[in-house]
Tab-separated table of C-alpha atoms in Angstrom:
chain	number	residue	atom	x	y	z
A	1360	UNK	CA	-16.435	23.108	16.598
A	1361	UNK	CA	-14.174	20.186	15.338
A	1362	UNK	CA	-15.035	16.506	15.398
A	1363	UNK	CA	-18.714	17.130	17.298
A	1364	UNK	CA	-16.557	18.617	19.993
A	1365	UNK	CA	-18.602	21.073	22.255
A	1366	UNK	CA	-16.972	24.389	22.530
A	1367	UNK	CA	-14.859	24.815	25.933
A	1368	UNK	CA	-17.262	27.209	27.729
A	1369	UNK	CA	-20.003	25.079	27.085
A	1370	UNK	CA	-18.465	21.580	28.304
A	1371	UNK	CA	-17.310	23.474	31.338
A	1372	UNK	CA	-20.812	25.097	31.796
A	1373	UNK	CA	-19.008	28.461	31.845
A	1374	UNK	CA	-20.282	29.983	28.357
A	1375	UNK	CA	-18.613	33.493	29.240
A	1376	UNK	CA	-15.498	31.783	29.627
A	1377	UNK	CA	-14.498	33.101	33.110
A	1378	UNK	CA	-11.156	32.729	34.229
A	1379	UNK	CA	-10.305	30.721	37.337
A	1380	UNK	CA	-9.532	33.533	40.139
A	1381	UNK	CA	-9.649	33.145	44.360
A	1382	UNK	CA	-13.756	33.720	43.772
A	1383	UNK	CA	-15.771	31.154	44.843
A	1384	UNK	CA	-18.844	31.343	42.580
A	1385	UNK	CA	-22.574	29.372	43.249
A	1386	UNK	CA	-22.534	26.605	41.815
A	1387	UNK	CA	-18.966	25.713	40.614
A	1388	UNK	CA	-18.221	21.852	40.171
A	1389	UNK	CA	-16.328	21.317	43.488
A	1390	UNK	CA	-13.784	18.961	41.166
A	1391	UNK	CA	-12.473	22.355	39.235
A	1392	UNK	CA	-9.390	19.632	37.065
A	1393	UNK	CA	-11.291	19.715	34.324
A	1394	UNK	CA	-9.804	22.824	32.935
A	1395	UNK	CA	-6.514	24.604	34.602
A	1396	UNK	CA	-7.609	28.342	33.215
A	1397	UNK	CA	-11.437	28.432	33.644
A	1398	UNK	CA	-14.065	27.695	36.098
A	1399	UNK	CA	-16.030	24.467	35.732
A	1400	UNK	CA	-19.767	25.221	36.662
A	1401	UNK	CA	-22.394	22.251	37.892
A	1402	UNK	CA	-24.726	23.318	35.081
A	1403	UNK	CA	-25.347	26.030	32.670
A	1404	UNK	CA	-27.565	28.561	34.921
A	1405	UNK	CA	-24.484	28.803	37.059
A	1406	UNK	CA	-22.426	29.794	34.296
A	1407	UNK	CA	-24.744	32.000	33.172
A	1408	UNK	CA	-25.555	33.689	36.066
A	1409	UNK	CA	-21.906	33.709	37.157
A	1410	UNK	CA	-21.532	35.823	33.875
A	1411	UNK	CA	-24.366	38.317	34.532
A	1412	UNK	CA	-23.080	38.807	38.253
A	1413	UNK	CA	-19.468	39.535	36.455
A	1414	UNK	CA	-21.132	42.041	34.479
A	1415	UNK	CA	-23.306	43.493	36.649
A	1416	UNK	CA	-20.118	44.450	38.641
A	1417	UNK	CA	-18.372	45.895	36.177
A	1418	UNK	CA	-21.866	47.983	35.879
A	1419	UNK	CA	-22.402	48.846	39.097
A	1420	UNK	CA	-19.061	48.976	40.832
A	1421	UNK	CA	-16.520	49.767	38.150
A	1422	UNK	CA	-19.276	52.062	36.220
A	1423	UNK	CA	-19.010	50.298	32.677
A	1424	UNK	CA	-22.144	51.695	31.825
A	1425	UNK	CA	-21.000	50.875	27.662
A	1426	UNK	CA	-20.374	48.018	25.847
A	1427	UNK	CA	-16.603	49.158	24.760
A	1428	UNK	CA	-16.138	49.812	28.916
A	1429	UNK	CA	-17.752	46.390	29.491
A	1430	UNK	CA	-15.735	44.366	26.638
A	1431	UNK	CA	-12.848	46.243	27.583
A	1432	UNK	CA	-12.675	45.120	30.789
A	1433	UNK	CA	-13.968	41.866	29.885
A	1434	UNK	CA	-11.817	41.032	27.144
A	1435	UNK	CA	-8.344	42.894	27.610
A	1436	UNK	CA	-6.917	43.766	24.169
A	1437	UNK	CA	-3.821	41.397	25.339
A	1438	UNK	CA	-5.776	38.599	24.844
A	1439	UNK	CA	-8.662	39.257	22.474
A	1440	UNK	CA	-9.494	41.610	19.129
A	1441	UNK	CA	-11.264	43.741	21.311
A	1442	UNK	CA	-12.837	46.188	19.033
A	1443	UNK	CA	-14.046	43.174	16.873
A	1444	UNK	CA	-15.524	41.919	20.003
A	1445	UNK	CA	-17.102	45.499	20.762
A	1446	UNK	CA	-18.494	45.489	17.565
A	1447	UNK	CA	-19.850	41.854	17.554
A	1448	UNK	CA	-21.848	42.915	20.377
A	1449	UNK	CA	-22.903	45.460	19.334
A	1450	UNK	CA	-24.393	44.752	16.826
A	1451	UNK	CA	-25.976	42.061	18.227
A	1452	UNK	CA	-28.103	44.713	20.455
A	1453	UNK	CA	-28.101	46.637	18.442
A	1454	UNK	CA	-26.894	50.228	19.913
A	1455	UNK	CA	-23.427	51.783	19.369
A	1456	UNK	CA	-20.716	50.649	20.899
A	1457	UNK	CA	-20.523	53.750	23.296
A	1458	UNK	CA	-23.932	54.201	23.928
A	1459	UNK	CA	-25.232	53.834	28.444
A	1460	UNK	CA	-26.725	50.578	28.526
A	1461	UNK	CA	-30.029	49.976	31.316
A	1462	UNK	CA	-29.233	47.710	34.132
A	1463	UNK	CA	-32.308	45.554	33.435
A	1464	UNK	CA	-32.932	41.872	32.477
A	1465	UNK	CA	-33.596	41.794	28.846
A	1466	UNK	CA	-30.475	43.977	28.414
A	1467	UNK	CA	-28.792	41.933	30.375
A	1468	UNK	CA	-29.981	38.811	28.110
A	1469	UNK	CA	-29.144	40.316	25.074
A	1470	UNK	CA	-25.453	40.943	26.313
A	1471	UNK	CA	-24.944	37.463	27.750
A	1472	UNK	CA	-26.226	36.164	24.846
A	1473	UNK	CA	-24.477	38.485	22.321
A	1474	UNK	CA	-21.227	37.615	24.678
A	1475	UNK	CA	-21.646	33.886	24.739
A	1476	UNK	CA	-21.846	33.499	20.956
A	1477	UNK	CA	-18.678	35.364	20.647
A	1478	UNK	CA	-16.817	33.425	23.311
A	1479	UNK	CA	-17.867	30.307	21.903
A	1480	UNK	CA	-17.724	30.907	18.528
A	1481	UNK	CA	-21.234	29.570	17.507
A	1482	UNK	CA	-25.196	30.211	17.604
A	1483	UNK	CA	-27.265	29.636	21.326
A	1484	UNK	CA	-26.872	26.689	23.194
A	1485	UNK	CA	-29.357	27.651	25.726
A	1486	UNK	CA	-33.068	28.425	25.462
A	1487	UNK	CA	-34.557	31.930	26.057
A	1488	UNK	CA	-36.019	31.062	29.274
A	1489	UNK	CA	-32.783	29.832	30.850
A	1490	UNK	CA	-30.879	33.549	29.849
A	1491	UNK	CA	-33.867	35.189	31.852
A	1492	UNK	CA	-33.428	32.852	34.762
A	1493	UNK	CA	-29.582	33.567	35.148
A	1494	UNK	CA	-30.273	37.147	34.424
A	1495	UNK	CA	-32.781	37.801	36.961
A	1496	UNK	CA	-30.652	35.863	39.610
A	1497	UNK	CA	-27.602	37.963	38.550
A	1498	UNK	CA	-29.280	41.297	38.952
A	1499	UNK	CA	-31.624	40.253	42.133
């Protein structure tokens, strides 16, 4: 963070940094000129939630049932240091990187989190509490 700048995700309310795509997502600002590469959310439970719903695709329909299939498909090797990002995460759950994950909320919050920090390059933004809330929406 330079000059008391926020982080991108977090000005745009989109902490996982998620690409602009023909989705329409709950709760996207309707003026999307912000930023021409990534969604602009009304507030940080959308972007959060938008996240876990991303992720709980990749779970459920594209069976990324690991963190290296999830950060794989989440963060292409084109356009991040993928295993660094595998790792980060991790870590930050604290399993291997190729062990099955549970499709349940605290996982859930712990990979948000875990991906957030890494996206954004810094420590939580948002309170425990709001990470459950998006979480439980995304997997509801």
């Amino acid at each position: 963070m330079t000059g008391g700048r926020l982080p991108r995700g977090i000005r745009n309310h989109n902490p996982g940094n998620i690409r602009r795509t023909a989705t329409l997502w709950r709760g996207m600002s309707v003026d999307q000129s912000a930023d021409p590469a990534f969604i602009v959310f009304q507030e940080p439970l959308w972007g959060l939630r938008a996240l876990g719903r991303l992720l709980r695709t990749y779970y459920d329909i594209y069976h990324c049932r690991t963190i290296a299939a999830i950060i794989d498909r989440y963060a292409p090797p084109t356009e991040n240091d993928t295993a660094a990002y595998r790792a980060s995460v991790a870590a930050a759950l604290r399993v291997a990187v190729d062990q099955p994950l549970v499709r349940d909320v605290p996982t859930w919050v712990g990979l948000m989190q875990a991906i957030v920090r890494h996206e954004n390059g810094v420590g939580d933004y948002y309170s425990p509490d709001l990470y459950r809330s998006a979480a439980q929406m995304a997997l509801d």
